[in-house]
Amino acid sequence: MKLLKYLICLVLFIGVGTSIWIYYPHYQLYQMKKHTVKASQTDDRVSYLTYLKNTKDDTLHHLALGDSIIRGVGAGQSENMVTQFSNLLSEQTHKKIESDNQGINGITSSELNQLVQTGKFDDSIKQADIITINVGGNDIIHAAKGLDLQSVFQTYDELQATFTKNLTDITSRVTKLNPNATVVLLELYNPLSPDNQMYALADKLLPKWNVHIYETSNRLPSSIVIETTKVINGEHLQNLSVDGVHPNLAGYTAISEQMMYQFKHQYRKTAA
């Protein structure tokens, strides 16, 4: 009987622990988004868009670093998110936007970190007004190949810790080289269909991953996290290309419009 009670308590303990591990990040994300500073006409602070409008330069530079999402796989050459957002920004600011798309298909956060630390993008970083970074999806894809469900759980925390360190190192060097640039990070989205057996698991794990993106952003002088999961999710599968992973034209358009919406409605953070 004592053994049975012990086993029941153990199962309950594991169940509660697992629930906290899975669901607490949802609460964290909710709180972070809830407390995101919203732009107001009655406040001295300005939105990201207003700040860029008011800069003296007639030309703004938009640098994009990261993976195939940055590169624009899934859509035409001029239909990627970087080009579309730069065009929207030009319309809104009445300035020329020079975009520099350095997206590399298949790159992981470790590989991007190495390139950044060795100075490959130094000149572009120093010149940029906006630096958009998207990376991390390939970390998961590479690590998950051939693994079963239990193995994914076992390696997730280690994988996430490595990604977080890489993203921290990347953004730290970026802001060291150019503390005045606005750093734009993107949430990692779940491209799976709700019918996929892994959909529910991915939907529970991704908030845990995205929390660290928000935490990294919050430590930077001026940074914004784009809520990609609002436009790429199980209810918006029409925004994915035929490969089921990358956005299509509609998807990149939706992301760029979400970027512009947040640039209009969120305050630009400044160093304390």
XYZ file of N, CA and C in Angstrom:
816
model
N 0.824 -1.205 0.000
C 0.000 0.000 0.000
C 0.862 1.260 0.000
N 1.946 1.253 0.829
C 2.842 2.404 0.870
C 3.496 2.625 -0.501
N 3.838 1.499 -1.144
C 4.455 1.594 -2.462
C 3.482 2.206 -3.460
N 2.209 1.796 -3.380
C 1.197 2.325 -4.276
C 1.022 3.832 -4.071
N 0.989 4.264 -2.799
C 0.857 5.688 -2.501
C 2.055 6.464 -3.042
N 3.219 5.862 -2.891
C 4.434 6.502 -3.378
C 4.385 6.686 -4.897
N 3.931 5.641 -5.583
C 3.854 5.703 -7.045
C 2.835 6.740 -7.503
N 1.701 6.798 -6.787
C 0.673 7.781 -7.137
C 1.204 9.202 -6.957
N 1.899 9.416 -5.824
C 2.472 10.737 -5.558
C 3.523 11.102 -6.601
N 4.306 10.118 -6.997
C 5.353 10.347 -7.989
C 4.745 10.742 -9.327
N 3.696 10.008 -9.713
C 3.025 10.309 -10.978
C 2.418 11.715 -10.943
N 1.798 12.070 -9.820
C 1.214 13.398 -9.689
C 2.279 14.476 -9.741
N 3.394 14.225 -9.072
C 4.503 15.184 -9.053
C 5.047 15.406 -10.464
N 5.253 14.321 -11.180
C 5.754 14.420 -12.552
C 4.741 15.141 -13.436
N 3.458 14.814 -13.241
C 2.412 15.447 -14.041
C 2.337 16.940 -13.802
N 2.394 17.361 -12.539
C 2.357 18.791 -12.210
C 3.597 19.490 -12.748
N 4.750 18.834 -12.566
C 6.005 19.412 -13.055
C 5.999 19.587 -14.553
N 5.499 18.599 -15.264
C 5.427 18.676 -16.720
C 4.466 19.764 -17.156
N 3.337 19.887 -16.449
C 2.352 20.916 -16.789
C 2.943 22.315 -16.629
N 3.673 22.522 -15.521
C 4.316 23.819 -15.303
C 5.340 24.089 -16.387
N 6.139 23.062 -16.725
C 7.200 23.193 -17.738
C 6.615 23.569 -19.085
N 5.436 23.026 -19.395
C 4.815 23.257 -20.692
C 3.980 24.535 -20.712
N 3.158 24.771 -19.673
C 2.164 25.826 -19.749
C 2.622 27.171 -19.183
N 3.616 27.180 -18.278
C 4.063 28.447 -17.718
C 4.578 29.402 -18.789
N 5.327 28.928 -19.816
C 5.762 29.847 -20.879
C 4.609 30.553 -21.589
N 3.447 29.901 -21.709
C 2.285 30.557 -22.300
C 1.916 31.791 -21.479
N 1.932 31.617 -20.164
C 1.611 32.727 -19.258
C 2.662 33.824 -19.365
N 3.948 33.428 -19.427
C 5.029 34.406 -19.562
C 4.869 35.226 -20.836
N 4.591 34.551 -21.951
C 4.418 35.253 -23.219
C 3.242 36.218 -23.154
N 2.154 35.770 -22.554
C 0.970 36.620 -22.421
C 1.308 37.890 -21.662
N 2.047 37.747 -20.562
C 2.416 38.901 -19.751
C 3.357 39.831 -20.500
N 4.315 39.263 -21.238
C 5.262 40.088 -21.994
C 4.547 40.897 -23.072
N 3.627 40.254 -23.775
C 2.899 40.959 -24.825
C 1.927 41.979 -24.221
N 1.366 41.646 -23.077
C 0.429 42.537 -22.402
C 1.105 43.828 -21.990
N 2.373 43.709 -21.589
C 3.100 44.876 -21.109
C 3.961 45.526 -22.181
N 3.802 45.085 -23.434
C 4.499 45.763 -24.529
C 3.988 47.188 -24.610
N 4.908 48.132 -24.676
C 4.515 49.531 -24.639
C 3.818 49.918 -25.933
N 2.625 50.477 -25.794
C 1.848 50.906 -26.960
C 2.041 52.402 -27.208
N 2.097 52.769 -28.478
C 2.288 54.168 -28.840
C 1.032 54.976 -28.541
N 1.208 56.193 -28.088
C 0.086 57.062 -27.761
C 0.375 58.482 -28.221
N -0.605 59.158 -28.764
C -0.414 60.512 -29.251
C -0.227 61.499 -28.107
N -0.603 61.129 -26.899
C -0.518 62.046 -25.774
C 0.760 61.871 -24.980
N 1.664 61.038 -25.427
C 2.895 60.752 -24.703
C 4.081 61.317 -25.469
N 5.113 61.706 -24.727
C 6.316 62.253 -25.355
C 7.067 61.196 -26.148
N 6.938 59.954 -25.751
C 7.629 58.884 -26.467
C 6.998 58.668 -27.842
N 7.795 58.119 -28.747
C 7.317 57.967 -30.122
C 7.359 56.508 -30.540
N 6.564 56.184 -31.528
C 6.577 54.839 -32.082
C 7.854 54.640 -32.889
N 8.142 53.374 -33.194
C 9.297 53.078 -34.040
C 9.171 53.803 -35.380
N 7.969 53.798 -35.941
C 7.760 54.430 -37.239
C 7.990 55.934 -37.159
N 7.438 56.584 -36.145
C 7.607 58.026 -35.999
C 9.075 58.386 -35.806
N 9.776 57.582 -35.031
C 11.207 57.812 -34.825
C 11.950 57.791 -36.163
N 11.664 56.801 -36.992
C 12.343 56.691 -38.286
C 11.928 57.817 -39.226
N 10.669 58.217 -39.150
C 10.208 59.353 -39.961
C 10.981 60.623 -39.622
N 11.285 60.777 -38.331
C 11.889 62.015 -37.854
C 13.410 62.068 -37.977
N 14.023 60.975 -38.396
C 15.469 61.008 -38.583
C 15.822 61.958 -39.728
N 16.985 62.578 -39.627
C 17.380 63.591 -40.611
C 17.796 62.978 -41.953
N 18.214 61.721 -41.908
C 18.694 61.084 -43.135
C 17.552 60.850 -44.122
N 17.849 61.068 -45.383
C 16.863 60.805 -46.434
C 16.812 59.327 -46.817
N 17.874 58.588 -46.441
C 17.953 57.162 -46.752
C 18.137 56.366 -45.472
N 17.361 55.302 -45.313
C 17.491 54.393 -44.177
C 18.013 53.055 -44.677
N 18.803 52.400 -43.839
C 19.410 51.127 -44.224
C 18.809 49.991 -43.397
N 18.320 48.983 -44.094
C 17.694 47.819 -43.454
C 18.533 46.580 -43.746
N 19.192 46.074 -42.727
C 19.997 44.857 -42.837
C 19.211 43.683 -42.276
N 19.214 42.554 -42.972
C 18.513 41.357 -42.503
C 19.480 40.183 -42.447
N 19.561 39.560 -41.288
C 20.451 38.422 -41.064
C 19.632 37.206 -40.678
N 20.068 36.021 -41.099
C 19.380 34.822 -40.645
C 19.257 33.745 -41.700
N 18.135 33.063 -41.650
C 17.963 31.823 -42.404
C 17.107 32.016 -43.653
N 16.495 30.926 -44.094
C 15.715 30.948 -45.339
C 14.449 31.785 -45.233
N 13.951 32.012 -44.020
C 12.802 32.905 -43.854
C 13.208 34.323 -44.231
N 14.399 34.715 -43.815
C 14.935 36.016 -44.204
C 15.176 36.047 -45.717
N 15.762 34.966 -46.224
C 16.089 34.919 -47.650
C 14.844 35.014 -48.516
N 13.747 34.408 -48.044
C 12.487 34.479 -48.787
C 12.123 33.223 -49.533
N 12.662 32.066 -49.088
C 12.310 30.797 -49.711
C 10.794 30.585 -49.623
N 10.202 30.199 -50.743
C 8.763 29.991 -50.787
C 8.029 31.042 -51.598
N 8.754 32.117 -51.957
C 8.147 33.184 -52.752
C 9.156 33.670 -53.783
N 8.725 34.576 -54.634
C 9.591 35.113 -55.679
C 10.710 35.972 -55.114
N 11.665 36.316 -55.953
C 12.869 37.017 -55.523
C 12.570 38.347 -54.837
N 11.611 39.082 -55.341
C 11.290 40.394 -54.765
C 10.074 40.341 -53.839
N 9.643 39.119 -53.496
C 8.434 38.965 -52.679
C 8.752 38.589 -51.235
N 10.036 38.593 -50.872
C 10.411 38.208 -49.513
C 9.988 39.272 -48.508
N 10.013 38.904 -47.254
C 9.583 39.770 -46.168
C 10.425 41.038 -46.073
N 11.734 40.909 -46.284
C 12.649 42.050 -46.140
C 12.327 43.120 -47.178
N 12.161 42.702 -48.425
C 11.835 43.648 -49.496
C 10.463 44.266 -49.282
N 9.484 43.435 -48.924
C 8.127 43.947 -48.736
C 8.053 44.948 -47.590
N 8.692 44.629 -46.481
C 8.656 45.560 -45.352
C 9.404 46.851 -45.687
N 10.520 46.724 -46.364
C 11.283 47.917 -46.752
C 10.448 48.818 -47.651
N 9.676 48.216 -48.549
C 8.798 49.003 -49.420
C 7.702 49.705 -48.612
N 7.115 48.981 -47.656
C 6.093 49.592 -46.796
C 6.680 50.731 -45.976
N 7.886 50.518 -45.479
C 8.547 51.534 -44.663
C 8.855 52.785 -45.484
N 9.243 52.588 -46.724
C 9.511 53.717 -47.612
C 8.242 54.537 -47.842
N 7.117 53.831 -48.031
C 5.840 54.521 -48.245
C 5.433 55.338 -47.021
N 5.677 54.771 -45.839
C 5.230 55.416 -44.606
C 6.149 56.550 -44.161
N 7.436 56.430 -44.441
C 8.403 57.433 -43.986
C 8.745 58.463 -45.062
N 8.387 58.142 -46.309
C 8.757 58.980 -47.465
C 10.275 59.113 -47.578
N 10.951 58.031 -47.262
C 12.397 57.970 -47.376
C 12.790 56.796 -48.262
N 13.992 56.870 -48.791
C 14.525 55.741 -49.542
C 15.022 54.691 -48.552
N 14.647 53.444 -48.784
C 15.099 52.349 -47.926
C 16.026 51.442 -48.728
N 17.247 51.331 -48.276
C 18.196 50.414 -48.908
C 18.245 49.139 -48.075
N 17.779 48.034 -48.652
C 17.746 46.767 -47.917
C 18.909 45.880 -48.334
N 19.439 45.165 -47.356
C 20.569 44.256 -47.574
C 20.194 42.901 -46.989
N 19.758 41.997 -47.857
C 19.285 40.688 -47.409
C 20.442 39.695 -47.380
N 20.868 39.338 -46.152
C 21.975 38.404 -45.963
C 21.494 37.047 -45.458
N 20.247 36.708 -45.790
C 19.703 35.411 -45.382
C 20.450 34.259 -46.038
N 20.711 33.207 -45.266
C 21.439 32.032 -45.756
C 20.589 30.789 -45.502
N 20.204 30.097 -46.542
C 19.362 28.913 -46.409
C 20.036 27.861 -45.525
N 19.287 27.338 -44.568
C 19.762 26.236 -43.742
C 20.658 26.620 -42.579
N 20.931 27.897 -42.396
C 21.865 28.301 -41.345
C 21.258 28.124 -39.953
N 22.069 27.685 -39.011
C 21.654 27.539 -37.620
C 22.105 28.762 -36.827
N 21.634 28.869 -35.590
C 22.027 30.004 -34.756
C 23.522 29.960 -34.434
N 24.073 28.765 -34.280
C 25.515 28.640 -34.013
C 26.334 29.122 -35.205
N 25.885 28.770 -36.404
C 26.601 29.177 -37.607
C 26.504 30.682 -37.832
N 25.313 31.245 -37.596
C 25.154 32.690 -37.742
C 25.986 33.424 -36.698
N 25.989 32.917 -35.474
C 26.780 33.532 -34.412
C 28.262 33.572 -34.789
N 28.745 32.483 -35.359
C 30.152 32.433 -35.762
C 30.464 33.491 -36.819
N 29.570 33.643 -37.790
C 29.777 34.644 -38.836
C 29.766 36.062 -38.255
N 28.839 36.292 -37.334
C 28.740 37.622 -36.724
C 29.982 37.927 -35.884
N 30.415 36.955 -35.084
C 31.562 37.177 -34.196
C 32.868 37.368 -34.963
N 32.979 36.758 -36.142
C 34.205 36.898 -36.936
C 34.205 38.163 -37.784
N 33.130 38.948 -37.691
C 33.108 40.260 -38.329
C 32.635 40.300 -39.764
N 32.014 39.217 -40.227
C 31.565 39.176 -41.623
C 30.601 40.312 -41.964
N 29.746 40.692 -41.016
C 28.722 41.698 -41.298
C 29.006 43.042 -40.626
N 30.197 43.235 -40.080
C 30.489 44.427 -39.279
C 30.156 45.736 -39.991
N 30.614 45.897 -41.217
C 30.385 47.150 -41.933
C 28.899 47.399 -42.155
N 28.174 46.348 -42.503
C 26.727 46.485 -42.737
C 25.989 46.799 -41.440
N 26.402 46.171 -40.346
C 25.773 46.416 -39.048
C 25.966 47.870 -38.623
N 27.164 48.390 -38.785
C 27.460 49.768 -38.385
C 26.643 50.786 -39.172
N 26.295 50.451 -40.394
C 25.579 51.372 -41.268
C 24.067 51.291 -41.103
N 23.567 50.202 -40.551
C 22.125 49.927 -40.557
C 21.345 50.758 -39.546
N 20.137 51.128 -39.936
C 19.180 51.754 -39.022
C 18.261 50.702 -38.412
N 17.994 49.661 -39.187
C 17.146 48.546 -38.756
C 17.896 47.251 -39.050
N 17.929 46.355 -38.077
C 18.583 45.056 -38.270
C 17.596 43.960 -37.891
N 17.103 43.266 -38.892
C 16.138 42.190 -38.676
C 16.876 40.853 -38.607
N 16.563 40.075 -37.580
C 17.239 38.791 -37.369
C 16.198 37.693 -37.178
N 16.313 36.640 -37.958
C 15.476 35.457 -37.755
C 16.337 34.212 -37.880
N 16.399 33.434 -36.819
C 17.203 32.217 -36.812
C 16.673 31.316 -35.710
N 16.983 30.025 -35.802
C 16.550 29.095 -34.755
C 15.748 27.919 -35.262
N 15.002 28.137 -36.355
C 14.190 27.045 -36.893
C 15.033 25.860 -37.315
N 16.182 26.134 -37.920
C 17.045 25.035 -38.368
C 17.717 24.315 -37.202
N 17.876 24.992 -36.082
C 18.404 24.334 -34.885
C 17.502 23.154 -34.511
N 16.192 23.433 -34.526
C 15.210 22.409 -34.155
C 15.119 21.328 -35.222
N 15.080 21.740 -36.478
C 14.944 20.774 -37.580
C 16.114 19.799 -37.595
N 17.321 20.318 -37.454
C 18.516 19.461 -37.478
C 18.540 18.515 -36.284
N 18.160 19.042 -35.118
C 18.225 18.233 -33.903
C 17.132 17.165 -33.856
N 15.982 17.448 -34.472
C 14.838 16.544 -34.368
C 14.866 15.404 -35.381
N 15.744 15.489 -36.369
C 15.780 14.449 -37.397
C 16.064 13.076 -36.791
N 15.152 12.143 -37.021
C 15.344 10.773 -36.564
C 15.053 10.538 -35.103
N 14.592 11.580 -34.379
C 14.314 11.407 -32.956
C 12.849 11.072 -32.714
N 12.601 10.301 -31.661
C 11.224 10.035 -31.269
C 10.765 11.120 -30.295
N 9.510 11.048 -29.877
C 8.911 12.064 -29.019
C 9.676 12.236 -27.718
N 10.044 11.139 -27.076
C 10.754 11.202 -25.801
C 12.119 11.883 -25.956
N 12.793 11.574 -27.032
C 14.112 12.161 -27.271
C 14.019 13.663 -27.515
N 12.945 14.102 -28.175
C 12.733 15.532 -28.406
C 12.616 16.260 -27.072
N 11.829 15.689 -26.156
C 11.684 16.273 -24.825
C 13.023 16.343 -24.106
N 13.799 15.274 -24.204
C 15.052 15.187 -23.471
C 16.096 16.181 -23.966
N 16.074 16.500 -25.252
C 17.089 17.387 -25.821
C 16.625 18.835 -25.931
N 15.350 19.097 -25.675
C 14.790 20.419 -25.941
C 15.446 21.518 -25.109
N 15.585 21.297 -23.827
C 16.157 22.329 -22.958
C 17.589 22.666 -23.352
N 18.374 21.636 -23.668
C 19.759 21.862 -24.075
C 19.810 22.636 -25.401
N 18.946 22.245 -26.318
C 18.876 22.904 -27.614
C 18.480 24.369 -27.446
N 17.513 24.598 -26.608
C 17.029 25.951 -26.366
C 18.090 26.810 -25.692
N 18.822 26.235 -24.760
C 19.883 26.962 -24.067
C 20.978 27.393 -25.042
N 21.312 26.506 -25.969
C 22.332 26.827 -26.978
C 21.841 27.956 -27.879
N 20.593 27.860 -28.307
C 20.010 28.907 -29.146
C 20.002 30.247 -28.420
N 19.577 30.245 -27.173
C 19.495 31.485 -26.403
C 20.861 32.142 -26.259
N 21.881 31.340 -25.983
C 23.239 31.883 -25.875
C 23.686 32.475 -27.208
N 23.412 31.768 -28.298
C 23.798 32.270 -29.616
C 23.095 33.582 -29.941
N 21.779 33.631 -29.681
C 21.027 34.853 -29.986
C 21.513 36.012 -29.114
N 21.820 35.719 -27.863
C 22.354 36.747 -26.966
C 23.693 37.265 -27.472
N 24.560 36.354 -27.893
C 25.877 36.745 -28.410
C 25.737 37.575 -29.692
N 24.839 37.148 -30.578
C 24.627 37.860 -31.845
C 24.143 39.278 -31.589
N 23.097 39.408 -30.778
C 22.512 40.728 -30.537
C 23.435 41.612 -29.706
N 24.222 41.004 -28.844
C 25.176 41.791 -28.048
C 26.222 42.430 -28.948
N 26.730 41.664 -29.900
C 27.726 42.221 -30.819
C 27.091 43.274 -31.735
N 25.874 43.004 -32.166
C 25.172 43.965 -33.030
C 25.030 45.305 -32.314
N 24.567 45.286 -31.067
C 24.347 46.539 -30.342
C 25.657 47.193 -29.901
N 26.690 46.391 -29.750
C 28.004 46.961 -29.441
C 28.528 47.749 -30.644
N 28.337 47.197 -31.836
C 28.781 47.861 -33.054
C 27.877 49.037 -33.428
N 26.588 48.914 -33.116
C 25.627 49.947 -33.513
C 24.509 50.046 -32.468
N 24.751 50.770 -31.373
C 23.751 50.854 -30.297
C 22.494 51.622 -30.677
N 22.521 52.358 -31.784
C 21.369 53.168 -32.179
C 20.410 52.439 -33.121
N 20.819 51.290 -33.622
C 19.963 50.556 -34.559
C 18.774 49.920 -33.832
N 17.662 49.820 -34.531
C 16.516 49.083 -34.025
C 16.675 47.621 -34.437
N 16.731 46.731 -33.440
C 16.890 45.300 -33.697
C 15.510 44.647 -33.720
N 15.211 43.992 -34.821
C 13.909 43.340 -35.004
C 14.104 41.822 -34.955
N 13.450 41.183 -34.009
C 13.481 39.726 -33.896
C 12.099 39.180 -34.223
N 12.045 37.934 -34.704
C 10.769 37.320 -35.064
C 10.508 36.091 -34.195
N 9.248 35.952 -33.787
C 8.850 34.724 -33.096
C 9.047 33.521 -34.020
N 9.296 32.373 -33.427
C 9.307 31.120 -34.180
C 7.865 30.610 -34.248
N 7.401 30.285 -35.437
C 6.006 29.866 -35.595
C 5.898 28.353 -35.798
N 4.680 27.853 -35.611
C 4.387 26.437 -35.793
C 3.744 26.238 -37.168
N 4.461 25.623 -38.122
C 3.923 25.475 -39.474
C 3.055 24.230 -39.664
N 2.913 23.428 -38.616
C 2.210 22.154 -38.763
C 0.702 22.341 -38.821
N 0.051 21.448 -39.524
C -1.403 21.426 -39.560
C -1.927 20.843 -38.251
N -3.073 21.316 -37.760
C -3.656 20.744 -36.540
C -3.900 19.240 -36.648
N -3.957 18.716 -37.861
C -4.153 17.281 -38.063
C -2.870 16.485 -37.852
N -1.741 17.156 -37.856
C -0.459 16.481 -37.669
C -0.319 16.015 -36.228
N 0.178 14.808 -36.011
C 0.273 14.247 -34.668
C 1.237 15.018 -33.769
N 2.155 15.806 -34.387
C 3.120 16.584 -33.621
C 2.665 18.022 -33.379
N 1.490 18.377 -33.912
C 1.040 19.768 -33.826
C 0.881 20.226 -32.379
N 0.182 19.450 -31.572
C -0.088 19.845 -30.196
C 1.207 20.014 -29.398
N 2.144 19.101 -29.614
C 3.428 19.187 -28.912
C 4.170 20.454 -29.320
N 4.234 20.714 -30.628
C 4.927 21.912 -31.108
C 4.272 23.177 -30.576
N 2.951 23.181 -30.501
C 2.224 24.353 -30.032
C 2.483 24.619 -28.554
N 2.836 23.585 -27.816
C 3.150 23.742 -26.395
C 4.612 24.125 -26.174
N 5.500 23.610 -27.026
C 6.929 23.857 -26.839
C 7.382 25.208 -27.377
N 6.779 25.684 -28.448
C 7.248 26.917 -29.073
C 7.147 28.151 -28.170
N 6.080 28.298 -27.357
C 6.076 29.444 -26.438
C 7.276 29.449 -25.495
N 7.703 28.293 -25.074
C 8.884 28.181 -24.216
C 10.117 28.713 -24.950
N 10.193 28.450 -26.244
C 11.287 28.941 -27.084
C 11.173 30.458 -27.279
N 9.956 30.921 -27.587
C 9.759 32.333 -27.883
C 9.944 33.237 -26.678
N 9.697 32.710 -25.480
C 9.946 33.494 -24.267
C 11.377 34.013 -24.253
N 12.312 33.182 -24.667
C 13.723 33.572 -24.644
C 14.031 34.629 -25.699
N 13.276 34.638 -26.788
C 13.447 35.690 -27.791
C 13.001 37.029 -27.208
N 11.875 37.018 -26.497
C 11.398 38.249 -25.858
C 12.363 38.708 -24.764
N 12.881 37.795 -23.990
C 13.821 38.160 -22.927
C 15.089 38.772 -23.514
N 15.562 38.204 -24.614
C 16.732 38.764 -25.292
C 16.430 40.170 -25.794
N 15.272 40.348 -26.415
C 14.869 41.657 -26.920
C 14.799 42.694 -25.808
N 14.259 42.300 -24.673
C 14.082 43.229 -23.553
C 15.399 43.744 -22.990
N 16.471 43.024 -23.235
C 17.781 43.449 -22.724
C 18.500 44.413 -23.671
N 17.926 44.639 -24.845
C 18.579 45.473 -25.856
C 18.111 46.919 -25.758
N 18.959 47.874 -26.190
C 18.586 49.289 -26.101
C 17.314 49.633 -26.866
N 17.187 49.100 -28.078
C 16.000 49.367 -28.892
C 15.691 48.134 -29.722
N 14.644 47.426 -29.342
C 14.338 46.154 -30.012
C 12.850 45.855 -29.949
N 12.385 45.153 -30.968
C 10.977 44.780 -31.073
C 10.896 43.336 -31.543
N 9.932 42.587 -30.995
C 9.703 41.210 -31.418
C 8.417 41.170 -32.240
N 8.529 40.691 -33.458
C 7.367 40.621 -34.342
C 6.558 39.358 -34.024
N 5.258 39.533 -33.841
C 4.380 38.425 -33.463
C 4.006 37.614 -34.711
N 4.996 36.894 -35.191
C 4.823 36.071 -36.395
C 3.725 35.036 -36.209
N 3.570 34.549 -34.978
C 2.585 33.492 -34.717
C 1.150 33.968 -34.909
N 0.945 35.272 -35.021
C -0.403 35.766 -35.291
C -0.830 35.503 -36.726
N 0.148 35.419 -37.628
C -0.191 35.306 -39.051
C 0.227 33.978 -39.675
N 1.092 33.237 -38.975
C 1.458 31.885 -39.429
C 1.122 30.926 -38.302
N 0.059 30.180 -38.456
C -0.376 29.227 -37.431
C -1.353 28.225 -38.046
N -1.893 27.358 -37.219
C -2.779 26.302 -37.707
C -4.044 26.800 -38.368
N -4.414 28.065 -38.102
C -5.618 28.640 -38.707
C -5.297 29.448 -39.959
N -4.014 29.587 -40.263
C -3.614 30.368 -41.438
C -2.630 29.572 -42.297
N -2.960 28.327 -42.552
C -2.079 27.469 -43.350
C -1.992 27.933 -44.801
N -2.932 28.783 -45.221
C -2.890 29.321 -46.583
C -1.693 30.247 -46.771
N -1.060 30.635 -45.671
C 0.107 31.515 -45.748
C 1.419 30.752 -45.890
N 1.330 29.419 -46.023
C 2.525 28.602 -46.187
C 2.685 28.160 -47.641
N 3.930 27.997 -48.049
C 4.223 27.525 -49.400
C 3.978 26.024 -49.486
N 4.197 25.462 -50.641
C 3.900 24.044 -50.850
C 4.792 23.132 -50.012
N 5.941 23.624 -49.528
C 6.796 22.773 -48.697
C 6.269 22.640 -47.274
N 5.243 23.431 -46.935
C 4.621 23.322 -45.618
C 5.431 23.897 -44.483
N 6.523 24.577 -44.776
C 7.391 25.152 -43.748
C 7.579 26.651 -43.946
N 7.933 27.031 -45.160
C 8.210 28.436 -45.443
C 6.932 29.184 -45.823
N 6.876 30.476 -45.545
C 5.741 31.271 -46.017
C 5.735 31.346 -47.542
N 4.567 31.589 -48.109
C 4.452 31.906 -49.528
C 4.325 33.422 -49.650
N 3.967 33.900 -50.836
C 3.815 35.348 -51.011
C 2.848 35.931 -49.984
N 1.704 35.259 -49.805
C 0.717 35.749 -48.835
C 1.282 35.756 -47.420
N 2.082 34.740 -47.101
C 2.679 34.657 -45.772
C 3.684 35.757 -45.513
N 4.567 35.989 -46.482
C 5.559 37.066 -46.321
C 4.875 38.433 -46.289
N 3.808 38.572 -47.066
C 3.049 39.822 -47.032
C 2.427 40.023 -45.655
N 1.866 38.962 -45.091
C 1.247 39.049 -43.762
C 2.278 39.391 -42.686
N 3.461 38.796 -42.781
C 4.513 39.096 -41.798
C 4.961 40.546 -41.924
N 5.178 41.011 -43.154
C 5.634 42.395 -43.347
C 4.578 43.391 -42.868
N 3.312 43.068 -43.070
C 2.232 43.945 -42.592
C 2.148 43.924 -41.069
N 2.413 42.765 -40.462
C 2.454 42.682 -39.003
C 3.619 43.510 -38.461
N 4.747 43.460 -39.158
C 5.896 44.287 -38.774
C 5.520 45.762 -38.790
N 4.888 46.199 -39.874
C 4.511 47.605 -39.981
C 3.503 47.996 -38.918
N 2.555 47.105 -38.634
C 1.556 47.391 -37.595
C 2.249 47.646 -36.260
N 3.211 46.809 -35.904
C 3.896 46.969 -34.633
C 4.815 48.189 -34.642
N 5.425 48.498 -35.767
C 6.245 49.713 -35.864
C 5.385 50.964 -35.641
N 4.132 50.895 -36.062
C 3.224 52.027 -35.875
C 2.704 52.136 -34.453
N 2.526 50.988 -33.778
C 1.763 50.979 -32.526
C 2.582 50.654 -31.282
N 3.877 50.497 -31.412
C 4.706 50.263 -30.231
C 5.760 51.348 -30.114
N 6.028 51.718 -28.846
C 7.050 52.716 -28.594
C 8.427 52.186 -28.939
N 9.279 53.078 -29.367
C 10.685 52.735 -29.540
C 11.348 52.747 -28.165
N 11.967 51.653 -27.816
C 12.675 51.579 -26.549
C 13.972 52.358 -26.660
N 14.358 52.982 -25.578
C 15.634 53.700 -25.545
C 16.405 53.269 -24.320
N 17.707 53.424 -24.392
C 18.565 53.020 -23.271
C 18.243 53.895 -22.058
N 18.314 53.241 -20.882
C 18.014 53.976 -19.645
C 19.123 54.958 -19.337
